[in-house]
Amino acid sequence: MRVGLFIPCYVDQFYPGAAQATLELLEKYGVDVIYPLSQTCCGQPMANSGYESYGKDSADLFMKNFGEFEYIVAPSGSCTLHVKDHVLPKTEGSPKIFELCEFLTDILKVDQVHASFPYRVGFHSSCHGLRGLRLAKCSERMDPEFNKPLSLLNMVSNIQMVELDRKDECCGFGGTFAIAEEAISVTMGKDRIADHQRNGVEVLTGADMSCLMHMQGLLKRQKSPIKVMHIAEILNGNEVVGSTEI
Amino acid sequence: MKLKTHAEEAAEFIKDDARTHWHDDTLWHVRSNRDRSAQGIPEWETLRDTASATKDYVLSHIDELLEQFEANAKANGVEVLWAKDGKEHNQHVYRILQENKVKNIVKSKSILTEECGLNHYLEKKGYDVVDTDLGERIIQFAKQTPSHIVLPAIHLKKQDIGDIFHNHIGTKAGASDPNYLTEAARQHLRKKFVQANAAITGVNFGIAETGGFVVCTNEGNADMGTHLADVHIACMGIEKLIPRAADLGVFLRLLARSATGQSITNYSSHFHRPAEGKKLYIILVDNGRTDQLGREDFKNSLKCIRCGACMNTCPIYRRSGGHSYNYTVPGPIGSILSPGRDLKKYSSLPFASTLCGSCSDVCPVKINIHEQLYKWRQVIAENTDMDRSKKLSMKVAGMTFGKPVLYDLAGKVARTALKITPKSLVYSSINVWGRHRDLPEVPKESFKEWYKKNRKQ
């Protein structure tokens, strides 16, 4: 199977490890991954700030890069949602975009993960993936339970998934919200990491590097030993970078 | 009038960290009660679908339904009045009070009268309006506005309430026992109920088929007021209609569970006609509702049944308090209702959200709140000059992201700059991100650079 790999701008620039893990993971499952070299950003920062029109060039470029693919995969729920809702045409035969965990679960129907991760792991359920892409049942809705990223993590050997007090509360990143509403954003982020800290998490993971970047920034400022990794890195069997002594 | 932005108000509220977290925990507790209660209803999502579809029907047939409601109410002996805005609504109330030589007024909770500024208007005319909902009475004493539509005094702790009651109804100084304070309030309100000549109430549901309406309270104060007074004035937003009495069950089941987790409000009182020798008035108020109905992207907001669930679930509302929104209806739903009233004045509210979507999923009538917030942002950016520096930075970002060569170069420059710039400069006061958060470590190459080296043929 041939898929186009979309690596969001900030992942490309600041978290190449998460992108590499995504690529390697997809290849391990036999996917023919093409990474179009002239890709940039999906245009979400502009659109969520009210300037959808300024994101038009990004959207056109995105279509130029990915228009010919049947499937596009991205290691970010938030960017995937934006592309799905605001970039891709909603006509038959146009490309379909999937967040990584969604693609592994729904299209590749992965039932084995070849990785071992002997740590206490806290999963951050990012809002756009959760309530936008429906990667899992959210706590507000009274539907049957399901959780795509968590089922994948549960296939990892020796992993100990930690139950959080508030399982799907927002971390307060929200793109430009993190800057425009700094006070609330920081408070929300601190509350979110406190939940992980209270529950003895050693590694905090999630499917959205942006939320993780926000929480990592707060954890580092607190000199916390909690490590932050993208879910692709755990599923790909990557080592924890740095020590996790608690 | 230039209001403080939500961000400014929120930053002020959040300075008191302990109070912020107390506020957050209190409302999270309400949200958890709601979850438990909804979990007990296997058909919960079907109820939401049904309520949403019923309200869709109401919005698309509102003209006929209003006429039907009016005709049936009149046939029941109710006097029906129409008000195009808050001012006209207030004038109707005043005229009714004058005609009936009313001296003392009791009022049960009504966000609509709050929206119309009724208390203030009547006070200027020399009336003393007594709010009889406990929370409303507390904030009335404190000369504040409600910070939540269901829990108007949720921003106050029991110690604050003890102080307010001590000053206004003479409870013991320093008292904070809720039972003692509630009992004192009941005794105080009893006297007001007995003296009242007119009772003003809101309306939760108006039923077109019967011309009757339902008022929901937990304290029974609407009933106490209307049973004792000779004049009952019910103030109703035109969107409060439901078509048939048979639809009511769906909404009553959803309302209380969504609001507080109760299976039903303690009192769901049905009014159809005035009692012998008494008078019953209904004022049907537009006040911007038909304008909102005309906005295709935003008309769904009129489905709201005012349960407050979106406030309880909103992580921003919980940490910034209702007053930070500076609008009668705060929180997520208020942030999509208010720009329709005054785009410039409320331009910061649709941005007081991470678009997490919890509000839309908790909403019992399935209003797509977070999608409307996104849409208002587009309207605001286009029609107001809200923030010039933001506009410029977005324009530059848009241009950069449109050209791969420029993007690759800008990324490299930014990463190099971050690497070589002294920490003291990177973490200067203009770097808002860096005041409380570390920046990500700069990698030696971008993914694209790595890919070109390692994978490109």
XYZ file of C-alpha atoms in Angstrom:
703
model
C 0.000 0.000 0.000
C 1.254 3.464 -0.951
C 0.609 6.399 1.357
C 1.634 10.051 1.489
C 3.287 11.007 4.748
C 2.372 14.436 6.060
C 4.719 15.711 8.748
C 3.353 18.868 10.397
C 5.679 21.888 10.332
C 6.601 22.008 14.017
C 7.206 18.227 14.098
C 9.487 18.605 11.094
C 11.430 21.432 12.710
C 11.507 20.461 16.382
C 10.562 16.805 16.722
C 12.185 14.955 13.791
C 12.417 11.871 16.048
C 8.628 11.551 16.132
C 8.509 11.881 12.356
C 11.213 9.243 11.836
C 9.433 6.874 14.185
C 6.209 7.375 12.201
C 7.974 6.619 8.944
C 9.759 3.539 10.305
C 6.643 2.230 11.985
C 4.580 2.461 8.803
C 7.366 0.765 6.866
C 7.488 -2.057 9.428
C 3.864 -2.759 8.611
C 4.752 -2.991 4.925
C 3.487 0.380 3.791
C 5.155 2.110 0.845
C 5.589 5.574 2.360
C 6.176 8.604 0.167
C 7.178 11.878 1.803
C 6.586 14.753 -0.648
C 9.514 17.118 -0.172
C 7.782 20.398 -0.844
C 5.331 20.118 2.025
C 5.112 22.789 4.735
C 2.125 23.381 7.035
C -1.561 22.541 6.778
C -2.630 26.111 7.531
C -4.267 25.399 10.877
C -2.511 28.163 12.871
C -3.910 30.824 10.569
C -7.370 29.290 10.340
C -7.862 28.799 14.068
C -6.823 32.399 14.603
C -9.576 33.567 12.268
C -7.426 33.982 9.178
C -8.501 30.993 7.141
C -7.879 33.123 4.049
C -4.162 33.451 4.863
C -3.947 29.677 4.971
C -5.112 29.379 1.372
C -1.602 29.072 -0.088
C -0.761 26.293 2.386
C -3.958 24.511 1.488
C -3.233 24.784 -2.249
C 0.299 23.553 -1.685
C -1.024 20.680 0.401
C -3.296 19.608 -2.426
C -0.415 19.880 -4.910
C 1.684 17.591 -2.724
C -0.943 15.114 -1.655
C -3.755 15.358 -4.191
C -2.776 12.153 -5.987
C -2.679 9.893 -2.917
C -5.539 7.685 -1.861
C -4.336 7.774 1.745
C -2.449 10.457 3.637
C -1.116 9.709 7.118
C 0.032 12.240 9.732
C 1.332 11.826 13.289
C -1.006 14.539 14.614
C -4.717 14.441 15.326
C -5.054 18.186 15.243
C -3.468 18.774 11.822
C -5.292 15.745 10.434
C -8.608 17.185 11.574
C -7.861 20.562 10.036
C -6.911 19.001 6.698
C -9.978 16.780 6.775
C -12.398 19.596 7.623
C -10.905 22.554 5.799
C -8.386 21.483 3.153
C -9.444 18.282 1.408
C -12.381 18.469 -0.976
C -15.348 16.448 0.209
C -15.864 14.808 -3.152
C -15.668 11.164 -4.033
C -12.217 9.951 -5.012
C -10.377 12.760 -3.225
C -7.607 11.689 -0.807
C -8.468 10.550 2.703
C -6.315 11.656 5.599
C -5.745 9.567 8.722
C -4.080 10.251 12.008
C -1.396 7.598 12.564
C -3.199 5.529 15.256
C -6.421 5.692 13.288
C -4.623 4.429 10.171
C -2.928 1.599 12.057
C -6.218 0.542 13.621
C -8.799 1.089 10.886
C -6.889 0.584 7.644
C -3.948 -1.654 8.510
C -5.966 -3.410 11.233
C -2.838 -3.858 13.305
C -3.220 -6.554 15.960
C 0.409 -6.875 17.039
C 2.950 -4.314 18.127
C 6.565 -5.433 18.254
C 7.851 -3.250 21.035
C 8.616 -3.467 24.713
C 8.321 -0.472 26.983
C 8.755 -1.259 30.695
C 7.563 2.064 32.103
C 4.565 3.640 33.778
C 2.962 5.545 30.901
C 0.355 8.289 31.014
C -1.611 8.891 27.834
C -2.698 12.408 26.966
C -5.879 12.270 24.935
C -5.685 15.306 22.658
C -8.989 17.026 22.041
C -8.970 17.331 18.266
C -8.153 13.649 17.867
C -10.612 12.658 20.566
C -13.668 14.749 19.786
C -12.829 15.742 16.228
C -11.576 12.488 14.730
C -13.262 10.254 17.329
C -10.095 8.289 18.071
C -11.737 7.203 21.329
C -14.985 7.541 23.210
C -14.983 10.841 25.071
C -16.257 11.027 28.632
C -19.132 13.333 27.655
C -20.820 10.900 25.302
C -22.674 7.767 26.412
C -21.448 5.517 23.588
C -19.744 2.109 23.802
C -16.141 2.320 25.016
C -13.332 2.289 22.464
C -9.885 3.856 22.307
C -7.688 3.424 19.243
C -4.374 4.833 20.570
C -4.784 3.054 23.887
C -5.521 -0.319 22.276
C -2.263 0.047 20.343
C -0.324 0.966 23.474
C -1.828 -1.991 25.286
C -0.244 -4.265 22.657
C 3.236 -3.097 23.729
C 5.005 -5.596 26.003
C 5.672 -4.716 29.616
C 3.988 -1.338 29.400
C 2.035 -0.132 32.424
C -0.691 2.261 31.380
C -1.657 4.675 34.145
C -5.248 5.681 34.840
C -5.626 9.461 35.166
C -8.095 11.322 37.389
C -9.484 13.344 34.490
C -8.993 11.099 31.514
C -9.700 13.467 28.654
C -9.401 17.043 29.846
C -7.743 19.578 27.547
C -4.117 20.521 28.292
C -4.633 24.161 27.289
C -2.305 24.287 24.305
C -4.805 25.281 21.631
C -2.331 26.727 19.104
C -2.225 30.516 19.359
C -4.424 30.153 22.471
C -1.200 29.225 24.301
C 0.053 32.747 23.638
C -3.160 34.792 23.497
C -4.589 33.314 26.715
C -1.269 32.640 28.398
C -2.536 32.623 31.992
C -5.280 30.043 31.406
C -3.148 27.992 29.049
C -0.339 27.646 31.583
C -2.747 26.849 34.423
C -4.477 24.182 32.363
C -1.149 22.672 31.363
C 0.088 22.589 34.954
C -3.144 20.941 36.074
C -2.793 18.369 33.331
C 0.785 17.429 34.199
C -0.139 17.368 37.904
C -2.609 14.580 37.109
C 0.219 12.560 35.527
C 2.561 13.383 38.413
C -0.002 12.382 41.062
C -0.479 9.052 39.359
C 3.210 8.188 39.138
C 3.696 8.523 35.404
C 7.258 8.033 34.129
C 6.630 8.704 30.457
C 3.873 10.958 29.143
C 2.741 10.168 25.625
C 0.067 11.126 23.133
C -0.775 11.304 19.463
C -0.334 15.070 19.181
C 3.155 16.491 19.548
C 1.776 20.022 19.986
C 0.003 19.251 23.266
C 3.066 17.248 24.297
C 5.341 20.202 23.465
C 3.282 22.451 25.756
C 3.341 19.974 28.630
C 6.997 19.116 28.042
C 7.810 22.833 28.283
C 6.098 23.000 31.675
C 7.646 19.749 32.932
C 11.135 20.885 31.955
C 10.635 24.241 33.641
C 9.704 22.342 36.801
C 12.784 20.123 36.315
C 10.452 17.142 36.409
C 11.930 13.703 35.641
C 8.859 12.796 33.549
C 9.828 12.149 29.929
C 7.656 13.055 26.973
C 7.461 10.875 23.864
C 5.205 10.745 20.835
C 3.141 7.555 20.624
C 4.894 6.613 17.357
C 8.201 6.424 19.234
C 6.796 3.953 21.771
C 5.046 1.831 19.138
C 8.235 1.848 17.058
C 10.188 0.464 20.009
C 12.349 3.567 20.538
C 14.310 3.927 23.760
C 13.422 6.571 26.296
C 15.751 9.483 25.740
C 17.492 10.369 28.998
C 16.924 8.685 32.322
C 13.557 8.274 33.965
C 14.601 7.935 37.575
C 11.734 8.887 39.861
C -17.680 50.537 25.088
C -14.220 48.992 25.234
C -14.288 45.961 27.484
C -11.294 44.146 28.886
C -10.528 41.076 26.812
C -11.304 37.642 28.153
C -7.557 36.982 28.447
C -7.097 40.070 30.640
C -10.057 39.203 32.858
C -8.937 35.584 33.102
C -5.394 36.556 34.067
C -6.873 38.682 36.856
C -9.101 35.827 38.149
C -6.302 33.307 37.998
C -3.988 35.371 40.216
C -5.782 33.779 43.158
C -4.571 30.267 42.457
C -6.378 28.612 45.379
C -9.717 30.170 44.439
C -9.207 29.260 40.775
C -8.655 25.630 41.673
C -11.542 25.611 44.102
C -13.769 26.992 41.315
C -12.434 24.405 38.864
C -12.952 21.512 41.295
C -16.458 22.638 42.257
C -17.628 22.764 38.654
C -15.806 19.557 37.764
C -17.767 17.933 40.550
C -20.994 19.133 38.896
C -19.787 17.829 35.535
C -18.991 14.436 37.166
C -22.483 14.308 38.656
C -23.849 14.959 35.198
C -21.765 12.100 33.765
C -22.973 9.642 36.399
C -26.551 10.653 35.852
C -26.332 10.421 32.048
C -24.628 7.023 32.336
C -27.814 5.742 33.968
C -29.816 6.456 30.807
C -29.085 3.895 28.068
C -30.909 6.012 25.510
C -29.015 9.200 26.387
C -27.635 9.821 22.905
C -31.049 9.123 21.376
C -32.568 11.670 23.742
C -30.012 14.235 22.574
C -30.781 13.464 18.928
C -34.495 13.774 19.562
C -34.158 17.053 21.434
C -31.905 18.452 18.758
C -34.292 17.455 15.963
C -37.258 18.903 17.867
C -35.465 22.210 18.270
C -34.508 22.166 14.585
C -38.188 21.848 13.827
C -38.968 24.734 16.188
C -36.397 26.993 14.540
C -37.691 26.275 11.071
C -41.365 26.742 12.039
C -41.024 29.387 14.700
C -43.494 31.806 13.090
C -46.344 29.278 13.001
C -45.527 27.889 16.420
C -45.472 31.323 18.032
C -48.869 32.156 16.555
C -50.220 28.824 17.730
C -48.805 29.418 21.185
C -50.261 32.915 21.355
C -53.720 31.790 20.209
C -53.846 28.925 22.694
C -52.547 31.018 25.567
C -55.104 33.734 24.851
C -57.870 31.149 24.718
C -56.720 30.088 28.178
C -57.197 33.615 29.489
C -53.546 34.651 29.405
C -52.587 38.093 28.204
C -49.820 37.754 25.607
C -47.459 40.610 24.813
C -44.639 40.874 22.310
C -41.359 42.684 22.807
C -38.863 43.328 20.046
C -36.068 44.148 22.472
C -35.133 44.447 26.124
C -36.383 47.994 26.376
C -39.849 47.113 25.129
C -39.919 44.102 27.439
C -39.100 46.265 30.447
C -41.737 48.813 29.461
C -44.373 46.081 29.282
C -43.445 44.867 32.750
C -43.571 48.397 34.142
C -46.953 49.090 32.553
C -48.387 45.849 33.963
C -47.083 46.715 37.421
C -48.588 50.205 37.179
C -51.952 48.975 35.893
C -52.211 46.467 38.702
C -50.980 48.910 41.350
C -48.227 46.534 42.338
C -45.990 47.558 45.220
C -43.906 44.508 45.990
C -42.322 42.224 43.406
C -40.740 38.831 43.790
C -38.841 37.334 40.912
C -37.586 33.826 40.295
C -34.590 33.117 38.155
C -34.740 34.360 34.603
C -31.663 34.880 32.467
C -33.879 36.721 29.997
C -34.726 39.470 32.485
C -31.022 39.658 33.305
C -30.341 40.043 29.593
C -32.905 42.856 29.405
C -31.578 44.583 32.522
C -35.028 44.447 34.134
C -33.978 44.782 37.779
C -31.952 47.864 37.107
C -34.777 49.389 35.043
C -37.408 48.745 37.717
C -35.151 49.946 40.502
C -34.765 53.231 38.652
C -38.558 53.451 38.572
C -38.589 53.066 42.344
C -39.348 49.357 42.687
C -37.540 46.968 44.953
C -37.248 43.719 42.997
C -36.565 40.742 45.223
C -34.795 37.820 43.583
C -36.019 34.679 45.299
C -33.609 32.094 43.956
C -31.061 31.687 46.741
C -28.034 32.172 44.505
C -29.639 35.162 42.803
C -30.511 36.717 46.167
C -26.904 36.346 47.301
C -25.480 38.154 44.312
C -28.267 40.719 44.450
C -27.134 41.607 47.970
C -23.526 41.688 46.789
C -24.508 43.933 43.859
C -22.990 41.517 41.392
C -24.208 39.787 38.251
C -24.676 36.008 37.949
C -21.454 34.233 37.007
C -23.295 31.116 35.823
C -26.787 30.672 34.435
C -27.776 27.758 36.679
C -25.477 28.412 39.640
C -25.416 32.227 39.701
C -23.289 32.528 42.847
C -20.908 29.656 42.108
C -17.957 32.041 42.271
C -18.621 32.697 45.957
C -17.504 30.486 48.815
C -19.732 29.790 51.817
C -17.568 32.154 53.889
C -18.220 34.953 51.358
C -21.942 34.229 51.590
C -21.757 34.301 55.391
C -20.269 37.791 55.195
C -22.888 38.995 52.700
C -25.775 37.631 54.815
C -24.284 39.105 57.955
C -24.330 42.534 56.327
C -27.797 42.256 54.768
C -29.964 39.991 56.858
C -28.112 40.028 60.144
C -26.822 36.487 60.428
C -24.026 35.867 62.946
C -20.663 37.303 61.955
C -18.310 34.650 60.588
C -21.090 32.085 60.097
C -20.501 29.759 57.155
C -22.680 26.735 57.914
C -24.810 26.235 54.766
C -27.813 24.949 56.771
C -27.814 27.955 59.062
C -27.365 30.401 56.176
C -30.029 28.757 54.017
C -32.504 28.770 56.897
C -31.856 32.464 57.474
C -32.409 33.170 53.777
C -35.660 31.173 53.796
C -37.015 33.158 56.745
C -36.022 36.393 55.056
C -37.594 35.382 51.727
C -40.798 34.118 53.412
C -41.606 37.681 54.412
C -41.021 38.910 50.882
C -43.250 36.200 49.390
C -46.092 37.076 51.720
C -45.899 40.767 50.878
C -45.621 40.329 47.095
C -48.361 41.547 44.739
C -46.591 40.424 41.587
C -44.370 37.477 40.730
C -42.066 37.574 37.741
C -40.758 34.284 36.393
C -38.841 33.074 33.411
C -40.032 30.277 31.142
C -38.121 27.065 30.492
C -40.493 25.624 27.919
C -43.485 27.149 26.156
C -45.773 24.578 24.559
C -47.315 25.712 21.274
C -49.968 22.987 21.271
C -51.463 23.994 24.624
C -50.384 27.596 25.173
C -49.043 26.498 28.545
C -45.530 26.829 29.859
C -43.187 25.182 32.323
C -40.909 26.770 34.904
C -38.209 24.610 36.474
C -36.671 25.423 39.857
C -34.993 23.481 42.597
C -36.177 25.660 45.432
C -39.855 25.975 44.597
C -39.489 29.720 44.735
C -41.292 30.348 41.446
C -44.311 28.444 42.790
C -44.237 30.226 46.107
C -44.215 33.598 44.325
C -46.876 32.841 41.748
C -49.229 31.138 44.221
C -49.177 34.048 46.632
C -49.174 37.048 44.282
C -52.192 38.161 42.264
C -50.185 38.982 39.160
C -47.824 36.599 37.387
C -45.626 37.956 34.595
C -43.778 35.258 32.659
C -40.901 36.463 30.504
C -40.087 34.150 27.642
C -37.493 34.237 24.880
C -39.187 33.265 21.628
C -36.807 30.310 21.165
C -38.116 28.587 24.303
C -40.946 26.984 22.374
C -41.505 23.287 21.931
C -44.243 22.026 19.621
C -46.218 19.553 21.737
C -46.757 18.600 25.360
C -45.501 15.150 24.386
C -42.071 16.657 23.598
C -41.662 17.941 27.118
C -40.504 14.661 28.676
C -37.403 14.568 26.481
C -36.356 18.053 27.547
C -37.151 17.659 31.234
C -35.058 14.489 31.352
C -32.145 16.194 29.649
C -32.278 19.560 31.402
C -31.724 18.617 35.031
C -29.289 15.820 34.284
C -27.183 18.074 32.098
C -27.340 20.929 34.572
C -26.615 19.282 37.910
C -26.910 15.532 37.475
C -30.369 15.430 39.090
C -32.869 13.198 37.335
C -35.386 16.047 37.295
C -35.621 19.531 38.796
C -37.321 19.497 42.194
C -40.151 21.594 40.799
C -41.281 21.489 37.179
C -44.380 23.655 37.377
C -46.929 23.852 34.598
C -48.889 27.051 34.057
C -51.853 27.229 31.733
C -54.341 29.834 32.886
C -54.696 32.453 35.606
C -56.296 31.279 38.844
C -59.683 32.709 39.766
C -59.390 36.477 40.276
C -55.709 36.566 39.287
C -53.852 37.706 36.215
C -51.305 35.931 34.062
C -49.178 37.667 31.442
C -46.635 36.249 29.033
C -44.144 38.528 27.322
C -42.591 37.013 24.207
C -39.191 38.571 23.711
C -37.087 38.716 20.564
C -34.120 40.892 21.580
C -31.791 39.796 18.795
C -33.090 36.250 18.413
C -34.500 36.655 14.911
C -31.211 38.244 13.836
C -29.386 35.152 15.097
C -31.960 32.934 13.373
C -31.034 34.648 10.139
C -27.372 33.703 10.485
C -27.126 30.275 8.912
C -23.855 29.358 10.667
C -25.038 30.477 14.098
C -28.784 29.882 14.284
C -28.227 26.545 16.030
C -27.234 28.483 19.133
C -30.953 29.243 19.598
C -31.587 25.594 20.468
C -29.994 26.218 23.860
C -32.135 25.185 26.849
C -29.853 26.990 29.342
C -28.656 23.955 31.295
C -25.144 25.337 31.778
C -23.462 22.000 31.019
C -21.092 23.658 28.540
C -19.890 25.962 31.310
C -19.314 23.150 33.767
C -17.318 21.183 31.249
C -15.363 24.072 29.749
C -11.787 23.963 31.086
C -11.461 27.689 30.404
C -14.711 28.732 32.073
C -13.841 26.593 35.087
C -10.562 28.425 35.501
C -11.575 31.943 34.556
C -14.995 32.312 36.186
C -18.188 33.567 34.565
C -17.482 37.255 35.077
C -14.436 37.068 32.801
C -16.842 36.831 29.840
C -18.607 40.132 30.605
C -21.852 38.842 29.114
C -25.156 37.697 30.630
C -24.630 34.165 29.376
C -20.976 33.288 29.977
C -18.935 30.311 28.840
C -18.998 28.540 25.491
C -22.664 29.154 24.616
C -22.369 32.823 25.601
C -19.307 33.122 23.392
C -21.398 32.237 20.345
C -24.469 34.231 21.398
C -22.666 37.446 22.317
C -20.888 38.295 19.010
C -24.325 38.301 17.383
C -25.314 41.095 19.774
C -22.158 43.173 19.384
C -19.315 41.849 17.276
C -16.702 44.363 18.404
C -17.553 44.415 22.080
C -17.385 40.636 22.418
C -14.679 39.984 19.823
C -12.350 38.244 22.285
C -14.889 35.638 23.455
C -14.776 33.203 20.509
C -11.027 33.050 21.132
C -11.468 32.079 24.801
C -11.388 28.434 23.793
C -8.957 25.761 22.688
C -11.739 24.357 20.475
C -11.502 21.184 22.559
C -15.089 20.347 21.644
C -16.192 19.209 25.089
C -19.005 21.795 25.037
C -20.507 20.339 21.859
C -20.370 16.762 23.167
C -21.918 17.621 26.506
C -24.694 19.772 25.009
C -28.074 18.058 25.449
C -29.443 19.611 22.251
C -26.250 19.009 20.264
C -25.327 22.589 19.450
C -22.075 22.537 17.481
C -20.623 25.127 19.849
C -16.935 24.736 19.076
C -17.553 24.817 15.343
C -19.467 28.053 15.763
C -16.591 29.482 17.801
C -14.301 28.690 14.868
C -16.721 30.347 12.454
C -17.088 33.472 14.594
C -13.292 33.790 14.582
C -13.340 34.034 10.796
C -16.111 36.665 10.903
C -14.298 38.657 13.587
C -10.928 38.597 11.804
C -12.579 39.841 8.670
C -14.822 42.486 10.189
C -12.886 43.986 13.077
C -9.304 45.098 13.391
C -9.002 43.138 16.639
C -5.274 42.661 16.815
C -3.027 44.153 14.173
C 0.177 42.394 15.210
C -1.596 39.053 15.157
C -2.978 39.817 11.736
C 0.474 40.678 10.438
C 2.126 37.604 11.940
C -0.569 35.378 10.462
C -0.131 37.012 7.080
C 3.629 36.437 7.189
C 3.145 32.857 8.385
C 0.628 32.254 5.589
C 3.108 33.534 3.005
C 5.958 31.470 4.408
C 3.935 28.269 4.539
C 2.832 28.836 0.974
C 6.406 28.574 -0.350
C 8.422 25.442 0.509
C 11.832 27.074 -0.101
C 10.970 29.970 2.167
C 9.574 27.595 4.804
C 12.702 25.399 4.797
C 14.912 28.469 5.065
C 12.843 30.103 7.804
C 12.893 26.850 9.781
C 16.630 26.571 9.514
C 17.156 30.220 10.455
C 14.828 29.887 13.454
C 16.523 26.725 14.692
C 19.988 28.211 14.252
C 18.933 31.421 15.951
C 17.532 29.491 18.902
C 20.782 27.569 19.175
C 23.160 30.518 19.122
C 21.121 33.138 20.961
C 21.967 33.440 24.664
C 19.338 31.943 26.977
C 18.702 35.296 28.621
C 17.590 36.688 25.274
C 15.567 33.656 24.181
C 13.699 33.752 27.480
C 13.168 37.516 27.497
C 9.843 39.017 28.475
C 8.622 39.253 24.874
C 8.716 35.476 24.525
C 5.278 34.721 25.978
C 5.731 30.986 25.497
C 8.962 31.013 27.476
C 7.708 32.801 30.594
C 6.426 29.557 32.080
C 7.428 26.932 29.518
C 10.764 25.765 28.152
C 11.127 25.761 24.410
C 11.706 22.398 22.743
C 15.344 21.426 22.389
C 16.653 22.334 18.961
C 17.425 19.195 16.928
C 20.521 19.105 14.750
C 18.424 18.745 11.611
C 14.809 18.875 10.560
C 13.015 15.708 9.521
C 13.090 16.909 5.915
C 16.867 17.353 6.068
C 17.281 13.891 7.590
C 14.969 12.372 4.994
C 16.863 13.931 2.090
C 20.115 12.489 3.425
C 18.838 9.066 4.394
C 15.944 8.182 2.144
C 15.926 10.243 -1.022
C 17.249 8.300 -3.993
